[in-house]
Coordinates of C-alpha atoms in Angstrom, one line a residue:
M22 CA -87.5 -77.7 22.1
S23 CA -85.4 -75.3 20.2
I24 CA -84.9 -71.6 19.4
F25 CA -85.7 -69.4 16.4
I26 CA -87.2 -72.3 14.3
H27 CA -89.0 -75.5 15.1
K28 CA -91.1 -78.1 13.6
D29 CA -94.2 -75.9 13.6
S30 CA -92.5 -72.9 11.9
R31 CA -94.0 -71.8 8.6
V32 CA -91.4 -70.6 6.2
V33 CA -91.5 -68.4 3.1
V34 CA -88.5 -68.6 0.8
Q35 CA -87.7 -65.4 -1.0
G36 CA -85.8 -66.0 -4.2
V37 CA -87.1 -69.6 -4.5
T38 CA -86.9 -69.8 -8.3
G39 CA -83.2 -69.1 -8.4
K40 CA -80.7 -71.9 -8.7
E41 CA -79.6 -71.8 -5.0
G42 CA -83.1 -71.0 -3.7
A43 CA -84.7 -74.0 -5.6
F44 CA -82.0 -76.4 -4.6
W45 CA -81.9 -75.6 -0.9
A46 CA -85.7 -75.1 -0.5
K47 CA -86.1 -78.7 -1.6
H48 CA -83.6 -79.8 1.0
M49 CA -85.4 -77.7 3.6
K50 CA -88.6 -79.5 2.8
D51 CA -86.9 -82.9 2.8
M52 CA -85.7 -82.4 6.3
G53 CA -89.2 -81.5 7.5
T54 CA -89.3 -77.7 7.3
Q55 CA -92.7 -76.4 6.5
V56 CA -92.0 -74.3 3.4
V57 CA -95.5 -72.9 2.7
F58 CA -94.7 -70.6 -0.3
G59 CA -92.0 -68.9 -2.2
V60 CA -91.5 -65.4 -3.7
T61 CA -90.0 -64.2 -6.9
P62 CA -91.3 -60.9 -8.4
G63 CA -92.9 -61.5 -11.8
K64 CA -93.1 -65.3 -11.5
E65 CA -96.4 -65.7 -9.6
G66 CA -98.2 -68.9 -10.5
Q67 CA -95.1 -71.1 -10.9
D68 CA -94.4 -74.1 -8.8
V69 CA -91.0 -75.2 -7.4
D70 CA -91.0 -78.8 -6.1
G71 CA -94.6 -78.3 -4.8
I72 CA -93.9 -74.8 -3.4
P73 CA -96.3 -72.2 -4.9
V74 CA -94.6 -69.0 -6.0
Y75 CA -96.1 -65.5 -5.5
H76 CA -95.2 -62.1 -6.7
S77 CA -94.7 -60.7 -3.1
V78 CA -94.6 -61.8 0.5
R79 CA -97.8 -59.8 1.3
R80 CA -99.7 -61.5 -1.5
G81 CA -98.5 -65.0 -0.5
I82 CA -99.1 -64.6 3.2
K83 CA -102.9 -64.0 2.6
D84 CA -103.2 -67.6 1.4
H85 CA -100.4 -69.2 3.4
P86 CA -99.7 -67.7 6.8
A87 CA -96.0 -67.7 7.6
D88 CA -93.8 -66.6 10.5
V89 CA -90.3 -67.1 9.2
A90 CA -88.6 -65.8 6.0
M91 CA -85.5 -67.4 4.3
L92 CA -83.8 -65.2 1.8
F93 CA -81.8 -66.5 -1.2
V94 CA -81.4 -63.0 -2.6
P95 CA -78.3 -61.3 -4.0
P96 CA -76.7 -58.7 -1.7
K97 CA -77.9 -55.6 -3.6
F98 CA -81.5 -56.8 -3.3
T99 CA -81.3 -58.0 0.3
K100 CA -82.4 -54.8 2.0
D101 CA -85.6 -54.6 -0.1
A102 CA -86.3 -58.3 0.5
V103 CA -85.9 -57.9 4.3
F104 CA -88.1 -54.8 4.4
E105 CA -90.7 -56.6 2.4
A106 CA -90.8 -59.4 4.9
L107 CA -90.9 -57.0 7.8
D108 CA -93.8 -55.1 6.2
A109 CA -95.7 -58.3 5.9
G110 CA -95.4 -58.9 9.7
I111 CA -92.7 -61.6 9.7
K112 CA -90.4 -61.3 12.8
K113 CA -87.8 -64.0 12.0
I114 CA -85.6 -63.6 9.0
C115 CA -82.5 -65.3 7.8
T116 CA -80.4 -64.2 4.8
I117 CA -77.3 -65.9 3.4
A118 CA -76.2 -63.0 1.1
D119 CA -72.4 -62.4 1.4
G120 CA -71.3 -58.8 1.0
I121 CA -74.4 -56.7 1.8
P122 CA -73.4 -53.0 1.5
L123 CA -72.3 -51.8 4.9
H124 CA -74.8 -48.9 5.0
E125 CA -77.6 -51.2 4.0
A126 CA -76.7 -53.8 6.7
I127 CA -76.9 -51.0 9.3
Q128 CA -80.3 -50.0 8.0
I129 CA -81.5 -53.7 8.0
R130 CA -80.4 -54.1 11.7
R131 CA -82.0 -50.8 12.7
A132 CA -85.3 -51.6 11.0
A133 CA -85.4 -55.1 12.5
L134 CA -84.8 -53.7 16.0
S135 CA -87.5 -51.1 15.6
C136 CA -90.0 -53.8 14.6
G137 CA -89.1 -56.2 17.4
A138 CA -87.9 -58.6 14.7
M139 CA -84.7 -60.7 14.4
V140 CA -82.6 -60.9 11.2
V141 CA -79.8 -63.5 11.1
G142 CA -77.1 -62.9 8.6
G143 CA -75.9 -62.0 6.1
N144 CA -73.0 -64.2 5.1
T145 CA -74.4 -67.1 7.1
S146 CA -74.8 -70.7 6.3
G147 CA -78.1 -70.7 8.1
I148 CA -80.0 -72.1 11.1
I149 CA -80.8 -75.7 12.0
S150 CA -82.9 -77.1 14.9
V151 CA -81.7 -80.7 14.5
G152 CA -84.5 -83.1 13.7
E153 CA -87.1 -80.3 13.4
A154 CA -86.4 -77.6 10.8
M155 CA -83.6 -75.9 8.8
L156 CA -83.0 -72.6 7.1
G157 CA -80.1 -71.9 4.6
T158 CA -77.4 -74.2 3.2
I159 CA -76.6 -76.5 6.1
P160 CA -75.8 -80.2 5.2
Y161 CA -78.1 -81.7 7.7
W162 CA -77.7 -85.2 6.3
I163 CA -74.2 -85.6 7.8
D164 CA -75.0 -87.6 10.9
R165 CA -71.6 -87.3 12.5
V166 CA -72.0 -83.5 12.5
Y167 CA -75.7 -82.9 13.0
K168 CA -77.1 -85.1 15.8
K169 CA -80.0 -84.2 18.1
G170 CA -78.8 -83.3 21.6
H171 CA -78.6 -80.6 24.3
V172 CA -75.9 -78.3 23.1
G173 CA -76.6 -75.0 21.4
V174 CA -74.2 -73.6 18.9
M175 CA -73.6 -70.0 17.8
T176 CA -71.1 -69.3 15.1
R177 CA -69.5 -66.6 13.0
S178 CA -67.3 -69.0 11.0
G179 CA -68.5 -71.3 8.2
S180 CA -65.4 -73.6 8.0
L181 CA -65.1 -74.2 11.7
T182 CA -68.8 -75.0 12.3
N183 CA -68.8 -78.5 11.0
E184 CA -65.5 -79.3 12.8
V185 CA -66.7 -78.1 16.2
T186 CA -70.1 -79.7 15.9
A187 CA -68.4 -82.9 14.9
E188 CA -66.3 -82.8 18.1
I189 CA -69.5 -82.3 20.1
V190 CA -71.1 -85.4 18.6
K191 CA -67.8 -87.3 18.9
G192 CA -67.9 -86.5 22.7
G193 CA -71.3 -88.2 23.0
F194 CA -73.5 -85.1 22.8
G195 CA -75.7 -83.5 20.2
V196 CA -77.1 -80.1 19.1
T197 CA -80.4 -78.4 19.8
T198 CA -80.2 -75.3 17.6
L199 CA -77.2 -74.1 15.6
I200 CA -77.3 -70.5 14.5
G201 CA -74.8 -68.9 12.1
V202 CA -74.9 -65.2 12.9
G203 CA -72.8 -64.5 9.8
G204 CA -69.4 -63.1 9.1
D205 CA -70.2 -59.7 7.7
P206 CA -69.0 -56.6 9.5
V207 CA -72.6 -55.7 10.7
P208 CA -74.5 -58.8 11.5
G209 CA -78.3 -58.6 11.9
T210 CA -78.1 -60.4 15.3
R211 CA -75.3 -60.6 17.8
F212 CA -74.2 -63.4 20.2
A213 CA -75.4 -61.4 23.2
E214 CA -78.9 -61.2 21.8
L215 CA -79.1 -64.9 21.3
L216 CA -77.8 -66.1 24.6
P217 CA -81.1 -65.3 26.5
L218 CA -83.0 -67.5 24.0
Y219 CA -80.8 -70.4 24.7
E220 CA -81.0 -69.7 28.4
A221 CA -84.8 -69.9 28.2
D222 CA -84.8 -73.2 26.3
P223 CA -85.1 -76.1 28.8
D224 CA -83.5 -78.5 26.3
T225 CA -80.3 -76.5 25.9
H226 CA -77.8 -77.4 28.6
A227 CA -74.8 -75.7 27.2
V228 CA -73.8 -73.3 24.5
V229 CA -70.8 -73.3 22.2
I230 CA -69.6 -70.0 20.7
I231 CA -67.4 -70.1 17.6
G232 CA -65.9 -66.7 16.9
E233 CA -63.7 -65.1 14.2
L234 CA -61.2 -62.4 13.8
G235 CA -62.4 -58.8 13.9
G236 CA -64.9 -57.0 16.1
T237 CA -65.9 -57.4 19.8
M238 CA -68.9 -59.7 19.5
E239 CA -67.3 -62.6 21.5
E240 CA -66.3 -60.6 24.5
G241 CA -69.6 -58.8 24.2
S242 CA -71.4 -62.1 24.9
G243 CA -69.2 -62.5 28.0
R244 CA -70.2 -59.1 29.3
S245 CA -73.9 -59.7 28.7
H246 CA -73.6 -63.1 30.3
G247 CA -72.3 -61.5 33.5
S248 CA -74.6 -58.4 33.5
Q249 CA -78.1 -59.4 32.0
G250 CA -79.2 -61.8 34.7
L251 CA -78.2 -65.1 32.9
H252 CA -77.3 -68.1 35.0
Q253 CA -73.7 -68.0 35.9
A254 CA -71.7 -70.3 33.6
A255 CA -69.7 -73.1 35.2
R256 CA -66.8 -73.4 32.9
G257 CA -65.8 -72.4 29.4
L258 CA -63.2 -73.3 26.8
H259 CA -61.6 -70.8 24.5
G260 CA -59.7 -72.2 21.6
R261 CA -56.9 -70.1 20.0
T262 CA -55.1 -70.3 16.7
H263 CA -51.6 -71.6 17.2
G264 CA -48.3 -72.0 15.4
T265 CA -47.6 -69.9 12.4
R266 CA -51.3 -68.8 12.1
R267 CA -51.2 -67.3 15.6
Q268 CA -48.0 -65.3 14.6
A269 CA -49.8 -64.1 11.5
H270 CA -52.6 -62.7 13.7
G271 CA -50.4 -60.2 15.5
P272 CA -50.6 -56.4 15.4
R273 CA -50.2 -54.4 12.2
R274 CA -51.5 -57.3 10.2
R275 CA -54.2 -57.1 7.5
H276 CA -56.5 -60.1 7.1
R277 CA -58.4 -60.5 3.9
H278 CA -60.8 -63.1 5.4
R279 CA -64.1 -61.3 6.2
R280 CA -62.4 -58.0 5.3
A281 CA -61.1 -57.9 8.9
R282 CA -58.3 -55.3 9.1
H283 CA -56.3 -55.1 12.3
R284 CA -53.8 -52.3 12.8
E285 CA -52.5 -51.6 16.3
G286 CA -53.3 -48.1 17.6
Q287 CA -55.9 -47.4 14.9
D288 CA -58.7 -49.9 15.2
R289 CA -60.3 -49.6 18.6
S290 CA -62.4 -52.8 18.2
H291 CA -59.2 -54.7 17.4
R292 CA -57.5 -53.5 20.5
Q293 CA -60.5 -54.3 22.6
G294 CA -61.0 -57.7 21.0
R295 CA -57.4 -58.7 21.2
R296 CA -56.8 -57.7 24.8
Q297 CA -60.2 -58.4 26.3
G298 CA -61.3 -61.5 24.2
C299 CA -60.4 -63.8 27.1
Q300 CA -60.7 -61.3 30.0
A301 CA -64.4 -60.5 29.5
P302 CA -65.6 -64.1 29.7
E303 CA -63.4 -64.7 32.7
R304 CA -64.9 -61.7 34.5
S305 CA -68.3 -63.2 33.9
G306 CA -67.4 -66.3 35.8
R307 CA -66.0 -68.6 33.1
A308 CA -62.5 -70.2 33.1
F309 CA -60.9 -70.2 29.7
K310 CA -58.2 -72.5 28.5
G311 CA -56.5 -73.0 25.1
I312 CA -57.6 -75.8 22.8
P313 CA -54.9 -76.3 20.2
R314 CA -57.0 -79.0 18.4
I315 CA -59.5 -76.4 17.3
T316 CA -58.3 -73.5 15.1
G317 CA -60.1 -70.3 15.9
K318 CA -62.1 -69.5 19.0
A319 CA -64.6 -71.9 20.6
G320 CA -66.3 -71.1 24.0
V321 CA -68.3 -73.6 25.9
L322 CA -70.8 -72.1 28.3
A323 CA -72.4 -74.6 30.7
L324 CA -75.7 -73.2 31.9
P325 CA -76.6 -74.3 35.4
P326 CA -78.8 -75.5 37.0
F327 CA -79.1 -77.8 34.0
S328 CA -76.8 -80.8 34.0
I329 CA -74.9 -82.3 31.1
P330 CA -75.6 -86.0 30.7
P331 CA -74.1 -88.4 31.9
P332 CA -74.2 -87.0 35.4
G333 CA -70.9 -86.5 37.1
T334 CA -68.9 -86.2 33.8
P335 CA -67.7 -82.6 33.1
F336 CA -69.0 -81.6 29.7
W337 CA -65.7 -80.0 28.5
R338 CA -63.7 -83.2 29.3
R339 CA -66.2 -85.4 27.4
M340 CA -66.2 -83.1 24.4
F341 CA -62.5 -82.4 23.9

């Protein structure tokens, strides 16, 4: 099994006639994703690699029922595209747009929550349930990185994702579903909201969380893990940046990556994230240790009572 998308998911691609949309929609189909139709206003009647194009989601969904929307739409049009999918009754949406205006990102998240829907992104590489379906721009053909297994992955980082998942495969494991929540300041979905989905999936035995600078999403997942009735985690690993990069991440530093600006005494989320990033997961029952081989943050949450194969071998020792 998997979460968010699976082999029976029916996907509509908004922006399918664009360069990126056409390229990655073809790769999504090649992997096995059921791309039932595409949307580009004003181009109804066209065909993109066997994908019929419609003027709007509502018009296309009458002929081809769909339950997932993948958006290859520029940031300034993302809000309208998300609202169009929500109005058509689609509850699962993924957008890769980088730099959605902040006030519009807030409106997108608020609208999705009010509709009982889930929007992943923006600024994400996508979602993949290995061997079943894929959304976005994920290079699923790299076998040493994307191998079917029992480890879920949630990530805010694009560059670290392939490195960490490659280490998972190197350790003898594989991935159920990888979800890039995105690196924008206001993501559509947060780690804490995805953890219960992984918990409910019988094929997911552990979850890896890959964080980034800025915000409090990582420790928020630790608090939710300890307070929302999830199974108590057995052990976790928290990787930190090291060397000169760790020195550069100190107080009163501005980071251009992801527009994350950290100034001691002025940014409450920075103070909370820097001081409580390791403490919150520890309070929820997970022991955290530094992993110098992985740059950034990586947490491993073993979800009992499920066991990590092979029996008797601790997951974190096999993986790292």
